[in-house]
Coordinates of C-alpha atoms and ligand atoms in Angstrom, one line a residue:
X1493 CA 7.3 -2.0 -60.0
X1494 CA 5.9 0.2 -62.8
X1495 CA 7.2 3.5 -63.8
X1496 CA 4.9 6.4 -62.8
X1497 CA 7.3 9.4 -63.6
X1498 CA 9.5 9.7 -66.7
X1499 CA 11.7 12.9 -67.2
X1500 CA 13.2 13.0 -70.8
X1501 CA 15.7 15.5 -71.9
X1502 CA 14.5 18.4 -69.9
X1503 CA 16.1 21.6 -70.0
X1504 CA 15.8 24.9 -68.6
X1505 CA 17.6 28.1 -68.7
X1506 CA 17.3 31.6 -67.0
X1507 CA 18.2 34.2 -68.9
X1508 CA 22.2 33.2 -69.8
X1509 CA 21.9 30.7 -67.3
X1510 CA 21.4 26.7 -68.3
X1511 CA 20.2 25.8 -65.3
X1512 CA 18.9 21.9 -66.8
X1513 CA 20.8 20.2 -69.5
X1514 CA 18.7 17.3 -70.8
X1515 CA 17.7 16.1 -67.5
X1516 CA 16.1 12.5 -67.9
X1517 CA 15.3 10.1 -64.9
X1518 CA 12.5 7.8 -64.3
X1519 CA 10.8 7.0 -60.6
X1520 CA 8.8 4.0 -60.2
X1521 CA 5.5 3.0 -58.6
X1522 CA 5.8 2.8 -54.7
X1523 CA 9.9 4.0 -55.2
X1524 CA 11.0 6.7 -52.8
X1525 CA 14.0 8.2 -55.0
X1526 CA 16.8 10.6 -53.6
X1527 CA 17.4 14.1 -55.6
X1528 CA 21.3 15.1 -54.4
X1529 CA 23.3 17.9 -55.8
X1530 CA 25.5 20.7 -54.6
X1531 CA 23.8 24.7 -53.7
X1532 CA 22.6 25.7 -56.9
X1533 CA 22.7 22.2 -59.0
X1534 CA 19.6 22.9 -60.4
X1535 CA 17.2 20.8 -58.1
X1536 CA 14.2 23.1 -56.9
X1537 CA 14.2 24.0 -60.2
X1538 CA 14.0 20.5 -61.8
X1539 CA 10.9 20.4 -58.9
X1540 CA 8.9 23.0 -59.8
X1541 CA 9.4 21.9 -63.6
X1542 CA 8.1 18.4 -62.7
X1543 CA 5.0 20.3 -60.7
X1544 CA 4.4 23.3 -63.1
X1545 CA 5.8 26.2 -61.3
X1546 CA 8.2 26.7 -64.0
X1547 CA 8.1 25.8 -67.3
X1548 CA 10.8 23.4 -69.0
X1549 CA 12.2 25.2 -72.7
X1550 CA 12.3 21.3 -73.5
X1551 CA 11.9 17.6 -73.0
X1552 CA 9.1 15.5 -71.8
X1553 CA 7.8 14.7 -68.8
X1554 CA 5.2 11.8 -68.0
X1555 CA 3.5 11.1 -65.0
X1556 CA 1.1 8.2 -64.9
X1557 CA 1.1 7.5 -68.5
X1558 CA 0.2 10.8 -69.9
X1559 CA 2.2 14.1 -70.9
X1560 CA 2.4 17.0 -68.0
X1561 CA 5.3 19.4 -69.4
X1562 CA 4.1 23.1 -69.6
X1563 CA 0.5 22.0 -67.9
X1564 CA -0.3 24.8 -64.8
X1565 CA 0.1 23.6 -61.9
X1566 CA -3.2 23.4 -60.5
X1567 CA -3.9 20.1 -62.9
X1568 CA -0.6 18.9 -62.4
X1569 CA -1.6 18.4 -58.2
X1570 CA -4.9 17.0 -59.7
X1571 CA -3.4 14.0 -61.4
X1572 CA -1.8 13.1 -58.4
X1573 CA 1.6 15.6 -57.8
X1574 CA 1.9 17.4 -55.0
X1575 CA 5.1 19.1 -53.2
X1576 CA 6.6 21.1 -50.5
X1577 CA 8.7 23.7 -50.6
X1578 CA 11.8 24.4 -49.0
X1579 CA 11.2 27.7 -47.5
X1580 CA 7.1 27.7 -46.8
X1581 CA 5.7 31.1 -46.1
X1582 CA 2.5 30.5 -44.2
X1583 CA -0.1 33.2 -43.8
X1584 CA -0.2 35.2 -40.8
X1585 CA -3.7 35.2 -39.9
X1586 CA -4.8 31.2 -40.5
X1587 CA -4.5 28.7 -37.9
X1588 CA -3.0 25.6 -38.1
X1589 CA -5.7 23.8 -38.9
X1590 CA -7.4 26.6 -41.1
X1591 CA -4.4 26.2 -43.3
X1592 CA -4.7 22.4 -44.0
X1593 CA -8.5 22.6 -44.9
X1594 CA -7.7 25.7 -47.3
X1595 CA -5.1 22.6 -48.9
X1596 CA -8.5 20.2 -49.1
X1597 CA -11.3 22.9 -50.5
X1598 CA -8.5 23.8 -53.2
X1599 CA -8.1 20.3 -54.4
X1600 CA -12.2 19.7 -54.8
X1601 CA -13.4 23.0 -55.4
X1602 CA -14.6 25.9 -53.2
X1603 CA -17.8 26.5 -55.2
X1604 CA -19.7 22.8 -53.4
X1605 CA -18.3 24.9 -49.9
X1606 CA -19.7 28.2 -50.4
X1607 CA -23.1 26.9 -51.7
X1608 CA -23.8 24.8 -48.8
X1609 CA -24.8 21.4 -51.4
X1610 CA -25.3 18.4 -49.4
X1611 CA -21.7 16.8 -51.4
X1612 CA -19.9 20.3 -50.5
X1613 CA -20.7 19.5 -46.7
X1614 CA -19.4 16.2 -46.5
X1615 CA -16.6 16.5 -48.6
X1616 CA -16.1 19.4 -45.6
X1617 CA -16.4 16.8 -42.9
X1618 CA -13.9 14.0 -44.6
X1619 CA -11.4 16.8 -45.3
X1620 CA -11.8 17.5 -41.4
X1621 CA -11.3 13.8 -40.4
X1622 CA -8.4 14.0 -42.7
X1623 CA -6.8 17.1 -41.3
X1624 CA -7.0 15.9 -37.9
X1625 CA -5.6 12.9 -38.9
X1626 CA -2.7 14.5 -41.2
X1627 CA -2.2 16.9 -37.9
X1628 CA -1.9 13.8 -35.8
X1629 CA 1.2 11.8 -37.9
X1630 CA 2.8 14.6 -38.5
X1631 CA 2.9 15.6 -34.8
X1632 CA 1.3 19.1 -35.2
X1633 CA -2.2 18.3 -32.8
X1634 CA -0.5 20.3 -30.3
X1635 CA -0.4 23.5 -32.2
X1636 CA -3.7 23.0 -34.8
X1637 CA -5.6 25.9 -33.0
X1638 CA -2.1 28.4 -33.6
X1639 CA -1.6 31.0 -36.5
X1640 CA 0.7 29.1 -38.8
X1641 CA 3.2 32.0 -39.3
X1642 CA 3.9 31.8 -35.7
X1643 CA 5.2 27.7 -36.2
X1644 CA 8.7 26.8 -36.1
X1645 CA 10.8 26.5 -39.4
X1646 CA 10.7 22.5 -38.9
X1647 CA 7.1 22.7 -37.7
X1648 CA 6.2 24.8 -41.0
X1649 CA 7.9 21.8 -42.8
X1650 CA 5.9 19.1 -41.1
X1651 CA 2.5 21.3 -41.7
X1652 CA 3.8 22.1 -45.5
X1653 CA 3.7 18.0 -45.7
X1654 CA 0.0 17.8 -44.3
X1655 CA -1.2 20.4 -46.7
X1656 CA 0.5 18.2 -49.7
X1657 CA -1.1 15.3 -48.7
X1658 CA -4.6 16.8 -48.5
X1659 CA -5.1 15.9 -52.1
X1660 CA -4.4 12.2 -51.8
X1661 CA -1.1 12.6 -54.5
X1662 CA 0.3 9.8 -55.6
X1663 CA 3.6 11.5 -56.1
X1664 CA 5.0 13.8 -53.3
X1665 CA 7.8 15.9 -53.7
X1666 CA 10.0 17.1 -50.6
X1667 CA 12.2 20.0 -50.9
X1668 CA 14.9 19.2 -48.1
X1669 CA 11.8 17.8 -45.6
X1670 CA 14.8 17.6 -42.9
X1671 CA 16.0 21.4 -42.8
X1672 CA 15.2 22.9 -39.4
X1673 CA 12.8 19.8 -38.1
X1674 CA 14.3 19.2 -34.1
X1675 CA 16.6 15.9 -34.0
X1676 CA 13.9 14.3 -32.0
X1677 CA 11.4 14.6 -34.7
X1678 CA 14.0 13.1 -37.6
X1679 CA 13.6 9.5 -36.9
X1680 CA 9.6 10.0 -36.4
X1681 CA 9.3 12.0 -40.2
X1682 CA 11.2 9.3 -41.6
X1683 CA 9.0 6.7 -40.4
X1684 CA 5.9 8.5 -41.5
X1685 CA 7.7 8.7 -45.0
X1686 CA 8.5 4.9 -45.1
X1687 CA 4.6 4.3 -44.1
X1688 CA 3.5 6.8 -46.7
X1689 CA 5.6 4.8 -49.4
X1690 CA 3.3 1.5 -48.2
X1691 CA 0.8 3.1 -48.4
X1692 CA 1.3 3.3 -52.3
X1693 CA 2.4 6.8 -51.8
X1694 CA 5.9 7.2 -54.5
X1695 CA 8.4 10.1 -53.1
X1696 CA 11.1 12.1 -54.8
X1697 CA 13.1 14.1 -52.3
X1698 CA 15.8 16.5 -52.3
X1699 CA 17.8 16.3 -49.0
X1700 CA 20.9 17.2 -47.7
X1701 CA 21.3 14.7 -45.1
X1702 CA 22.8 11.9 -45.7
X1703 CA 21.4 10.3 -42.6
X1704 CA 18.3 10.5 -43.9
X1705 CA 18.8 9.8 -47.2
X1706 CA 20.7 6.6 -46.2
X1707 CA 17.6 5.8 -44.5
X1708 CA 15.3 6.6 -46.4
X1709 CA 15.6 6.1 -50.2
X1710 CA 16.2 2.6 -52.5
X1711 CA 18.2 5.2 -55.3
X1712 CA 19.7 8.3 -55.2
X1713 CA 20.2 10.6 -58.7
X1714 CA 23.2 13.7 -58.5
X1715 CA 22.8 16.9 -60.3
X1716 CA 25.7 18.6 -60.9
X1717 CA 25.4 22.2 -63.0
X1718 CA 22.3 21.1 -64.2
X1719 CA 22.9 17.3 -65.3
X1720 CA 22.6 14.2 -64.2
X1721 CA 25.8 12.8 -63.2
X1722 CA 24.9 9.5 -60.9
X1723 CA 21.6 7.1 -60.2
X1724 CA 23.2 5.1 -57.5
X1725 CA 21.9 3.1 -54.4
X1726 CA 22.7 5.5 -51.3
X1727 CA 25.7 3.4 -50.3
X1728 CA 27.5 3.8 -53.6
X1729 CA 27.3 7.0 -53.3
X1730 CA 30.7 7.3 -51.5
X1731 CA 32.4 5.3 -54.1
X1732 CA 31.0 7.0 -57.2
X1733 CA 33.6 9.0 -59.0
X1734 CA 30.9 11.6 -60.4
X1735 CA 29.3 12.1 -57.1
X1736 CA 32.7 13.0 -55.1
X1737 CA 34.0 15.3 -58.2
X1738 CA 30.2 17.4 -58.1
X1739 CA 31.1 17.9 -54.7
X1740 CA 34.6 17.9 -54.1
X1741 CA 34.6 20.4 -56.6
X1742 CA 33.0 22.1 -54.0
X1743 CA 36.0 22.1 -51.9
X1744 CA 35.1 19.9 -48.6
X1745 CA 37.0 16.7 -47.8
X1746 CA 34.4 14.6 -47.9
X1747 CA 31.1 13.4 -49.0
X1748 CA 29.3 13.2 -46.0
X1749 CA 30.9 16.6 -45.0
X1750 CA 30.0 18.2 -48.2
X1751 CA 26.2 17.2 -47.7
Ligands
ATP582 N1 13.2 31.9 -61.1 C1 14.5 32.0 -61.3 N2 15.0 33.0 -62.0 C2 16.4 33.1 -62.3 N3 17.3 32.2 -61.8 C3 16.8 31.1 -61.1 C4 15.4 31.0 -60.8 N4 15.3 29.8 -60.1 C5 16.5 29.3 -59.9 N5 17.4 30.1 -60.6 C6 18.9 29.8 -60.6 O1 19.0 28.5 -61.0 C7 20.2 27.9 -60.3 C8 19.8 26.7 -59.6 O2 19.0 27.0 -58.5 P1 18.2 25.9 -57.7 O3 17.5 26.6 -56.6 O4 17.4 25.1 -58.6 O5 19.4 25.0 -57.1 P2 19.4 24.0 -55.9 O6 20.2 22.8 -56.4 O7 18.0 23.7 -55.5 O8 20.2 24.8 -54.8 P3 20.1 24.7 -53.2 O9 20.6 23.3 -52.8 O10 21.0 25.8 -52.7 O11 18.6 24.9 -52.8 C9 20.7 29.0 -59.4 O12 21.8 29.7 -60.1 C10 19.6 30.0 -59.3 O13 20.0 31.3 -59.1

């Protein structure tokens, strides 16, 4: 494996409020990399540092060999980052599938579209193919002609994951994929995480569930108040002194129940 992302010394603070401490982790080519912490660790916001929603007060952060701290996040996504978020609004008057090719025109430019050239129309008809494909895995065919606001909380997750993967990233980022998706579809999402991973497709994802993260990911890293207190496989995470205090500090009993 190669390294793809490298977070060094990253820090962010809100006001009074150090909500990074020289954060530094590294995620490999093809890894799919667990982000754990307790409420309010600091994780979303170490997220949309990496993707340029927020900007880090300092550190480095590299993503394919070059430097994307403090870029916006419009050429973060086009060198190869995209994300989800872990409470998508979606807008009330799109379908399903409206939504998804808004995702592809934003990542190639709505200029080709509007003006009707001959590279405009079949990047149209690819991004189609594509949608319809993304709709398919991710189990949302059913529902592609539907206003988007009117989607489940789990479905909105699942369509959130189609529009991040109409740009082809090589890095995708799940804010807690799991929350709110129905039991039945757990097992299928995981599967069409673990095929996105062969496809070449690295992941970092924040998730409660330790189901699915036991599943799921070759390495886990903990926040705790801002820092990085573990980089474990999943099923050390039990034993590992850091990990139980970040969350026994949290008063539960026990790992999996704090989780
Ligand atoms: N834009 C912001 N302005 C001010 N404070 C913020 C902002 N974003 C996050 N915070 C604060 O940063 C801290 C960490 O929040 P963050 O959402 O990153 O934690 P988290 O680990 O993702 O929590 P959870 O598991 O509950 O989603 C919290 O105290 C939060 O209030």
């Amino acid at each position: 494996m190669s390294r793809l992302l490298e977070v060094a010394d990253v820090s962010k603070a809100f006001g009074g409020n150090q909500v990074l401490t020289s954060v530094s982790f590294t995620l490999e080519k093809g890894e799919i990399l667990g982000l754990l912490g307790p409420n309010g660790s600091g994780k979303s916001t170490l997220l949309n540092t990496i993707s340029g929603f927020t900007r880090p007060d300092g550190g480095s952060i590299t993503f394919d060999g070059r430097s994307i701290a403090s870029q916006p996040s419009h050429r973060i996504i086009q060198a190869g980052i995209a994300r989800t978020f872990q409470l998508p609004v979606m807008p009330e008057k799109m379908s399903v599938m409206e939504v998804v090719m808004t995702a592809g025109t934003r990542q190639h430019g709505l200029f080709n579209g509007l003006l009707g050239l001959a590279s405009g129309r079949k990047a149209e008809q690819e991004d189609r193919a594509r949608a319809r494909e993304l709709l398919d895995i991710l189990l949302l065919t059913k529902v592609k002609d539907l206003p988007a606001a009117a989607l489940s909380g789990g479905q909105k997750k699942l369509l959130g994951i189609a529009c991040a993967l109409m740009g082809k990233p090589t890095l995708l980022m799940l804010d807690e994929p799991m929350a709110g998706v129905h039991p039945k579809l757990r097992q299928e999402l995981v599967e069409t995480l673990v095929n996105l991973s062969h496809q070449g497709i690295s992941l970092l994802v924040i998730e409660h569930d330790m189901h699915f993260i036991n599943t799921l990911c070759q390495r886990c890293i903990v926040l705790d108040r801002g820092q990085i207190v573990a980089s474990c496989r999943p099923d050390e995470l039990a034993q590992n002194q850091q990990v139980l205090e970040a969350y026994l500090g949290h008063s539960t009993a026990t790992l999996q129940e704090a989780v």
